[in-house]
Amino acid sequence: MVKSTFKNLPEAKRKRIEKVLLDEFSTYPLADAKVSHIVKKADIARGAFYKYFDDLTDAYVYMYHIAIEQIHVNMSPDEKFDPKVFYEQVVRFIDKTQGGKYEPMMKLHMSQNEYLISDNFKIYSRQLLHMGPQLWSAMVLSHEVINLCLSDPENQEQNLARYKKSLEILAKGVD
């Protein structure tokens, strides 16, 4: 977890480091990212990096959560399944991500990094366990269509149409 020494930095310095972190994690998969790149570009000592973060994964998770806060709409496990809401939220997420400053990081996250930080997604997995079948199916489909649309934007329209139809089919199964 990001340390209080980082959170208590002057805003300008914290933002400068966040920008460097975003650049690093948008350029390199987590397995190839380097603390040495970050400290050099952010003009901080290597020791300072470890006063701010436990390790590179900690810094990555911090930036991932910032990105998600900016582009994601939360769904709680106890919400009623509404296909229109799901569709609109996924389209909004894709629209906010594509062409935005977090797009390269999110693409790398979905294609290469997600499995590296599985401990951080155990919470998400536990939330999914408490969802009904329709809501769970919609959440899984949502994640997949986001991944498809970000990795294959040329076929976004077709993938979104198939997603919308799938949500409608799921809705028909709701009693």
PDB file of C-alpha atoms in Angstrom:
ATOM      1  CA  MET A   1       0.000   0.000   0.000  1.00  0.00           C
ATOM      2  CA  VAL A   2       1.251   3.459  -0.853  1.00  0.00           C
ATOM      3  CA  LYS A   3       2.907   4.986   2.183  1.00  0.00           C
ATOM      4  CA  SER A   4       1.863   8.146   3.971  1.00  0.00           C
ATOM      5  CA  THR A   5       5.207   9.741   3.055  1.00  0.00           C
ATOM      6  CA  PHE A   6       4.020   9.780  -0.555  1.00  0.00           C
ATOM      7  CA  LYS A   7       0.521  10.984   0.250  1.00  0.00           C
ATOM      8  CA  ASN A   8       1.993  13.818   2.320  1.00  0.00           C
ATOM      9  CA  LEU A   9       4.314  15.110  -0.403  1.00  0.00           C
ATOM     10  CA  PRO A  10       3.659  18.568  -1.794  1.00  0.00           C
ATOM     11  CA  GLU A  11       1.059  18.223  -4.522  1.00  0.00           C
ATOM     12  CA  ALA A  12       3.380  19.328  -7.344  1.00  0.00           C
ATOM     13  CA  LYS A  13       5.995  16.704  -6.462  1.00  0.00           C
ATOM     14  CA  ARG A  14       3.386  13.969  -5.994  1.00  0.00           C
ATOM     15  CA  LYS A  15       1.784  14.804  -9.369  1.00  0.00           C
ATOM     16  CA  ARG A  16       5.217  14.791 -11.070  1.00  0.00           C
ATOM     17  CA  ILE A  17       5.933  11.316  -9.697  1.00  0.00           C
ATOM     18  CA  GLU A  18       2.444  10.099 -10.663  1.00  0.00           C
ATOM     19  CA  LYS A  19       3.023  11.317 -14.231  1.00  0.00           C
ATOM     20  CA  VAL A  20       6.326   9.428 -14.403  1.00  0.00           C
ATOM     21  CA  LEU A  21       4.670   6.305 -12.974  1.00  0.00           C
ATOM     22  CA  LEU A  22       1.868   6.556 -15.534  1.00  0.00           C
ATOM     23  CA  ASP A  23       4.417   6.949 -18.344  1.00  0.00           C
ATOM     24  CA  GLU A  24       6.406   3.928 -17.141  1.00  0.00           C
ATOM     25  CA  PHE A  25       3.360   1.706 -16.718  1.00  0.00           C
ATOM     26  CA  SER A  26       1.940   2.870 -20.049  1.00  0.00           C
ATOM     27  CA  THR A  27       5.177   2.015 -21.846  1.00  0.00           C
ATOM     28  CA  TYR A  28       6.264  -1.206 -20.187  1.00  0.00           C
ATOM     29  CA  PRO A  29       4.393  -4.205 -18.826  1.00  0.00           C
ATOM     30  CA  LEU A  30       4.845  -4.460 -15.070  1.00  0.00           C
ATOM     31  CA  ALA A  31       7.347  -7.314 -15.510  1.00  0.00           C
ATOM     32  CA  ASP A  32       9.581  -4.999 -17.595  1.00  0.00           C
ATOM     33  CA  ALA A  33       9.077  -1.711 -15.723  1.00  0.00           C
ATOM     34  CA  LYS A  34      12.087  -0.437 -13.803  1.00  0.00           C
ATOM     35  CA  VAL A  35      12.468   1.581 -10.627  1.00  0.00           C
ATOM     36  CA  SER A  36      15.647   3.005 -12.186  1.00  0.00           C
ATOM     37  CA  HIS A  37      13.591   4.554 -15.022  1.00  0.00           C
ATOM     38  CA  ILE A  38      11.147   6.064 -12.556  1.00  0.00           C
ATOM     39  CA  VAL A  39      13.682   7.598 -10.175  1.00  0.00           C
ATOM     40  CA  LYS A  40      15.696   9.082 -13.032  1.00  0.00           C
ATOM     41  CA  LYS A  41      12.699  10.639 -14.810  1.00  0.00           C
ATOM     42  CA  ALA A  42      11.068  11.796 -11.551  1.00  0.00           C
ATOM     43  CA  ASP A  43      14.397  13.158 -10.281  1.00  0.00           C
ATOM     44  CA  ILE A  44      14.133  11.387  -6.936  1.00  0.00           C
ATOM     45  CA  ALA A  45      16.535   9.150  -5.035  1.00  0.00           C
ATOM     46  CA  ARG A  46      16.022   5.405  -5.271  1.00  0.00           C
ATOM     47  CA  GLY A  47      15.651   5.315  -1.495  1.00  0.00           C
ATOM     48  CA  ALA A  48      12.867   7.885  -1.719  1.00  0.00           C
ATOM     49  CA  PHE A  49      10.955   5.593  -4.066  1.00  0.00           C
ATOM     50  CA  TYR A  50      10.982   2.914  -1.360  1.00  0.00           C
ATOM     51  CA  LYS A  51       9.886   5.450   1.243  1.00  0.00           C
ATOM     52  CA  TYR A  52       6.821   6.063  -0.938  1.00  0.00           C
ATOM     53  CA  PHE A  53       6.048   2.518  -2.137  1.00  0.00           C
ATOM     54  CA  ASP A  54       6.828  -1.010  -0.927  1.00  0.00           C
ATOM     55  CA  ASP A  55       7.920  -2.021  -4.420  1.00  0.00           C
ATOM     56  CA  LEU A  56       7.149  -1.579  -8.106  1.00  0.00           C
ATOM     57  CA  THR A  57       3.927  -3.576  -7.850  1.00  0.00           C
ATOM     58  CA  ASP A  58       2.744  -1.292  -5.046  1.00  0.00           C
ATOM     59  CA  ALA A  59       3.381   1.753  -7.260  1.00  0.00           C
ATOM     60  CA  TYR A  60       1.566   0.043 -10.140  1.00  0.00           C
ATOM     61  CA  VAL A  61      -1.481  -0.804  -8.028  1.00  0.00           C
ATOM     62  CA  TYR A  62      -1.570   2.799  -6.803  1.00  0.00           C
ATOM     63  CA  MET A  63      -1.633   4.118 -10.380  1.00  0.00           C
ATOM     64  CA  TYR A  64      -4.123   1.479 -11.491  1.00  0.00           C
ATOM     65  CA  HIS A  65      -6.534   2.588  -8.774  1.00  0.00           C
ATOM     66  CA  ILE A  66      -6.142   6.215  -9.829  1.00  0.00           C
ATOM     67  CA  ALA A  67      -6.978   5.228 -13.411  1.00  0.00           C
ATOM     68  CA  ILE A  68      -9.988   3.184 -12.339  1.00  0.00           C
ATOM     69  CA  GLU A  69     -11.292   6.035 -10.180  1.00  0.00           C
ATOM     70  CA  GLN A  70     -11.103   8.329 -13.199  1.00  0.00           C
ATOM     71  CA  ILE A  71     -12.757   6.057 -15.750  1.00  0.00           C
ATOM     72  CA  HIS A  72     -14.729   3.390 -13.912  1.00  0.00           C
ATOM     73  CA  VAL A  73     -18.268   3.334 -12.593  1.00  0.00           C
ATOM     74  CA  ASN A  74     -18.676   1.044  -9.603  1.00  0.00           C
ATOM     75  CA  MET A  75     -21.376  -1.581  -9.502  1.00  0.00           C
ATOM     76  CA  SER A  76     -22.212  -3.045  -6.137  1.00  0.00           C
ATOM     77  CA  PRO A  77     -22.833  -6.797  -5.826  1.00  0.00           C
ATOM     78  CA  ASP A  78     -26.372  -6.306  -4.548  1.00  0.00           C
ATOM     79  CA  GLU A  79     -27.606  -4.117  -7.398  1.00  0.00           C
ATOM     80  CA  LYS A  80     -30.466  -5.338  -9.533  1.00  0.00           C
ATOM     81  CA  PHE A  81     -29.464  -6.466 -13.001  1.00  0.00           C
ATOM     82  CA  ASP A  82     -30.340  -3.837 -15.585  1.00  0.00           C
ATOM     83  CA  PRO A  83     -28.903  -4.530 -19.062  1.00  0.00           C
ATOM     84  CA  LYS A  84     -29.279  -0.915 -20.186  1.00  0.00           C
ATOM     85  CA  VAL A  85     -27.240   0.349 -17.207  1.00  0.00           C
ATOM     86  CA  PHE A  86     -24.518  -2.213 -17.831  1.00  0.00           C
ATOM     87  CA  TYR A  87     -24.314  -1.363 -21.507  1.00  0.00           C
ATOM     88  CA  GLU A  88     -24.178   2.386 -20.876  1.00  0.00           C
ATOM     89  CA  GLN A  89     -21.488   2.006 -18.213  1.00  0.00           C
ATOM     90  CA  VAL A  90     -19.294  -0.137 -20.431  1.00  0.00           C
ATOM     91  CA  VAL A  91     -19.653   2.279 -23.359  1.00  0.00           C
ATOM     92  CA  ARG A  92     -18.823   5.192 -21.025  1.00  0.00           C
ATOM     93  CA  PHE A  93     -15.777   3.327 -19.680  1.00  0.00           C
ATOM     94  CA  ILE A  94     -14.507   2.583 -23.189  1.00  0.00           C
ATOM     95  CA  ASP A  95     -15.183   6.150 -24.358  1.00  0.00           C
ATOM     96  CA  LYS A  96     -13.354   7.619 -21.364  1.00  0.00           C
ATOM     97  CA  THR A  97     -10.444   5.216 -21.802  1.00  0.00           C
ATOM     98  CA  GLN A  98      -9.944   5.409 -25.561  1.00  0.00           C
ATOM     99  CA  GLY A  99      -7.764   8.315 -26.470  1.00  0.00           C
ATOM    100  CA  GLY A 100      -7.405   9.207 -22.795  1.00  0.00           C
ATOM    101  CA  LYS A 101      -4.211   9.352 -20.821  1.00  0.00           C
ATOM    102  CA  TYR A 102      -4.920   5.985 -19.180  1.00  0.00           C
ATOM    103  CA  GLU A 103      -5.567   4.008 -22.378  1.00  0.00           C
ATOM    104  CA  PRO A 104      -2.021   2.631 -22.848  1.00  0.00           C
ATOM    105  CA  MET A 105      -1.818   1.595 -19.200  1.00  0.00           C
ATOM    106  CA  MET A 106      -5.243  -0.067 -19.296  1.00  0.00           C
ATOM    107  CA  LYS A 107      -4.344  -1.959 -22.467  1.00  0.00           C
ATOM    108  CA  LEU A 108      -1.164  -3.263 -20.859  1.00  0.00           C
ATOM    109  CA  HIS A 109      -3.082  -4.042 -17.712  1.00  0.00           C
ATOM    110  CA  MET A 110      -5.651  -6.177 -19.483  1.00  0.00           C
ATOM    111  CA  SER A 111      -3.215  -7.867 -21.839  1.00  0.00           C
ATOM    112  CA  GLN A 112      -0.218  -8.469 -19.561  1.00  0.00           C
ATOM    113  CA  ASN A 113      -0.425  -7.124 -16.020  1.00  0.00           C
ATOM    114  CA  GLU A 114      -3.716  -8.273 -14.566  1.00  0.00           C
ATOM    115  CA  TYR A 115      -2.459 -11.729 -13.679  1.00  0.00           C
ATOM    116  CA  LEU A 116       0.659 -10.288 -11.978  1.00  0.00           C
ATOM    117  CA  ILE A 117      -1.337  -8.518  -9.305  1.00  0.00           C
ATOM    118  CA  SER A 118      -3.855 -11.232  -8.567  1.00  0.00           C
ATOM    119  CA  ASP A 119      -3.736 -10.622  -4.805  1.00  0.00           C
ATOM    120  CA  ASN A 120      -5.270  -7.232  -5.398  1.00  0.00           C
ATOM    121  CA  PHE A 121      -8.134  -8.777  -7.334  1.00  0.00           C
ATOM    122  CA  LYS A 122      -9.090 -11.271  -4.646  1.00  0.00           C
ATOM    123  CA  ILE A 123     -11.370  -8.566  -3.242  1.00  0.00           C
ATOM    124  CA  TYR A 124     -13.061  -8.272  -6.653  1.00  0.00           C
ATOM    125  CA  SER A 125     -13.357 -12.046  -6.821  1.00  0.00           C
ATOM    126  CA  ARG A 126     -15.016 -12.146  -3.393  1.00  0.00           C
ATOM    127  CA  GLN A 127     -17.504  -9.498  -4.536  1.00  0.00           C
ATOM    128  CA  LEU A 128     -18.386 -11.633  -7.548  1.00  0.00           C
ATOM    129  CA  LEU A 129     -19.173 -14.582  -5.255  1.00  0.00           C
ATOM    130  CA  HIS A 130     -22.050 -12.626  -3.703  1.00  0.00           C
ATOM    131  CA  MET A 131     -23.685 -11.718  -7.002  1.00  0.00           C
ATOM    132  CA  GLY A 132     -26.642 -13.459  -8.540  1.00  0.00           C
ATOM    133  CA  PRO A 133     -26.093 -15.336 -11.814  1.00  0.00           C
ATOM    134  CA  GLN A 134     -27.301 -12.558 -14.131  1.00  0.00           C
ATOM    135  CA  LEU A 135     -25.255  -9.849 -12.427  1.00  0.00           C
ATOM    136  CA  TRP A 136     -22.195 -12.096 -12.297  1.00  0.00           C
ATOM    137  CA  SER A 137     -22.550 -12.981 -15.997  1.00  0.00           C
ATOM    138  CA  ALA A 138     -22.951  -9.319 -16.910  1.00  0.00           C
ATOM    139  CA  MET A 139     -19.837  -8.358 -14.927  1.00  0.00           C
ATOM    140  CA  VAL A 140     -17.749 -11.066 -16.608  1.00  0.00           C
ATOM    141  CA  LEU A 141     -19.079 -10.096 -20.047  1.00  0.00           C
ATOM    142  CA  SER A 142     -18.410  -6.429 -19.313  1.00  0.00           C
ATOM    143  CA  HIS A 143     -14.787  -7.097 -18.484  1.00  0.00           C
ATOM    144  CA  GLU A 144     -14.338  -9.171 -21.621  1.00  0.00           C
ATOM    145  CA  VAL A 145     -15.945  -6.656 -23.983  1.00  0.00           C
ATOM    146  CA  ILE A 146     -13.849  -3.835 -22.519  1.00  0.00           C
ATOM    147  CA  ASN A 147     -10.752  -5.908 -23.159  1.00  0.00           C
ATOM    148  CA  LEU A 148     -11.883  -6.662 -26.726  1.00  0.00           C
ATOM    149  CA  CYS A 149     -12.746  -3.050 -27.506  1.00  0.00           C
ATOM    150  CA  LEU A 150      -9.448  -1.699 -26.178  1.00  0.00           C
ATOM    151  CA  SER A 151      -7.336  -4.349 -27.892  1.00  0.00           C
ATOM    152  CA  ASP A 152      -9.307  -4.402 -31.168  1.00  0.00           C
ATOM    153  CA  PRO A 153     -10.885  -0.971 -31.715  1.00  0.00           C
ATOM    154  CA  GLU A 154     -11.621  -1.711 -35.384  1.00  0.00           C
ATOM    155  CA  ASN A 155     -14.248  -4.239 -34.298  1.00  0.00           C
ATOM    156  CA  GLN A 156     -15.586  -2.246 -31.359  1.00  0.00           C
ATOM    157  CA  GLU A 157     -18.998  -1.648 -32.899  1.00  0.00           C
ATOM    158  CA  GLN A 158     -19.562  -5.358 -33.568  1.00  0.00           C
ATOM    159  CA  ASN A 159     -18.317  -6.350 -30.101  1.00  0.00           C
ATOM    160  CA  LEU A 160     -20.569  -3.796 -28.410  1.00  0.00           C
ATOM    161  CA  ALA A 161     -23.564  -4.943 -30.468  1.00  0.00           C
ATOM    162  CA  ARG A 162     -22.917  -8.567 -29.473  1.00  0.00           C
ATOM    163  CA  TYR A 163     -22.487  -7.478 -25.852  1.00  0.00           C
ATOM    164  CA  LYS A 164     -25.786  -5.582 -25.915  1.00  0.00           C
ATOM    165  CA  LYS A 165     -27.585  -8.595 -27.373  1.00  0.00           C
ATOM    166  CA  SER A 166     -26.009 -10.876 -24.753  1.00  0.00           C
ATOM    167  CA  LEU A 167     -27.195  -8.584 -21.966  1.00  0.00           C
ATOM    168  CA  GLU A 168     -30.719  -8.664 -23.419  1.00  0.00           C
ATOM    169  CA  ILE A 169     -30.624 -12.462 -23.429  1.00  0.00           C
ATOM    170  CA  LEU A 170     -29.457 -12.452 -19.807  1.00  0.00           C
ATOM    171  CA  ALA A 171     -32.300 -10.115 -18.872  1.00  0.00           C
ATOM    172  CA  LYS A 172     -34.888 -12.511 -20.311  1.00  0.00           C
ATOM    173  CA  GLY A 173     -33.682 -15.132 -17.836  1.00  0.00           C
ATOM    174  CA  VAL A 174     -34.410 -12.913 -14.835  1.00  0.00           C
ATOM    175  CA  ASP A 175     -37.510 -14.032 -12.927  1.00  0.00           C
TER     176      ASP A 175
END
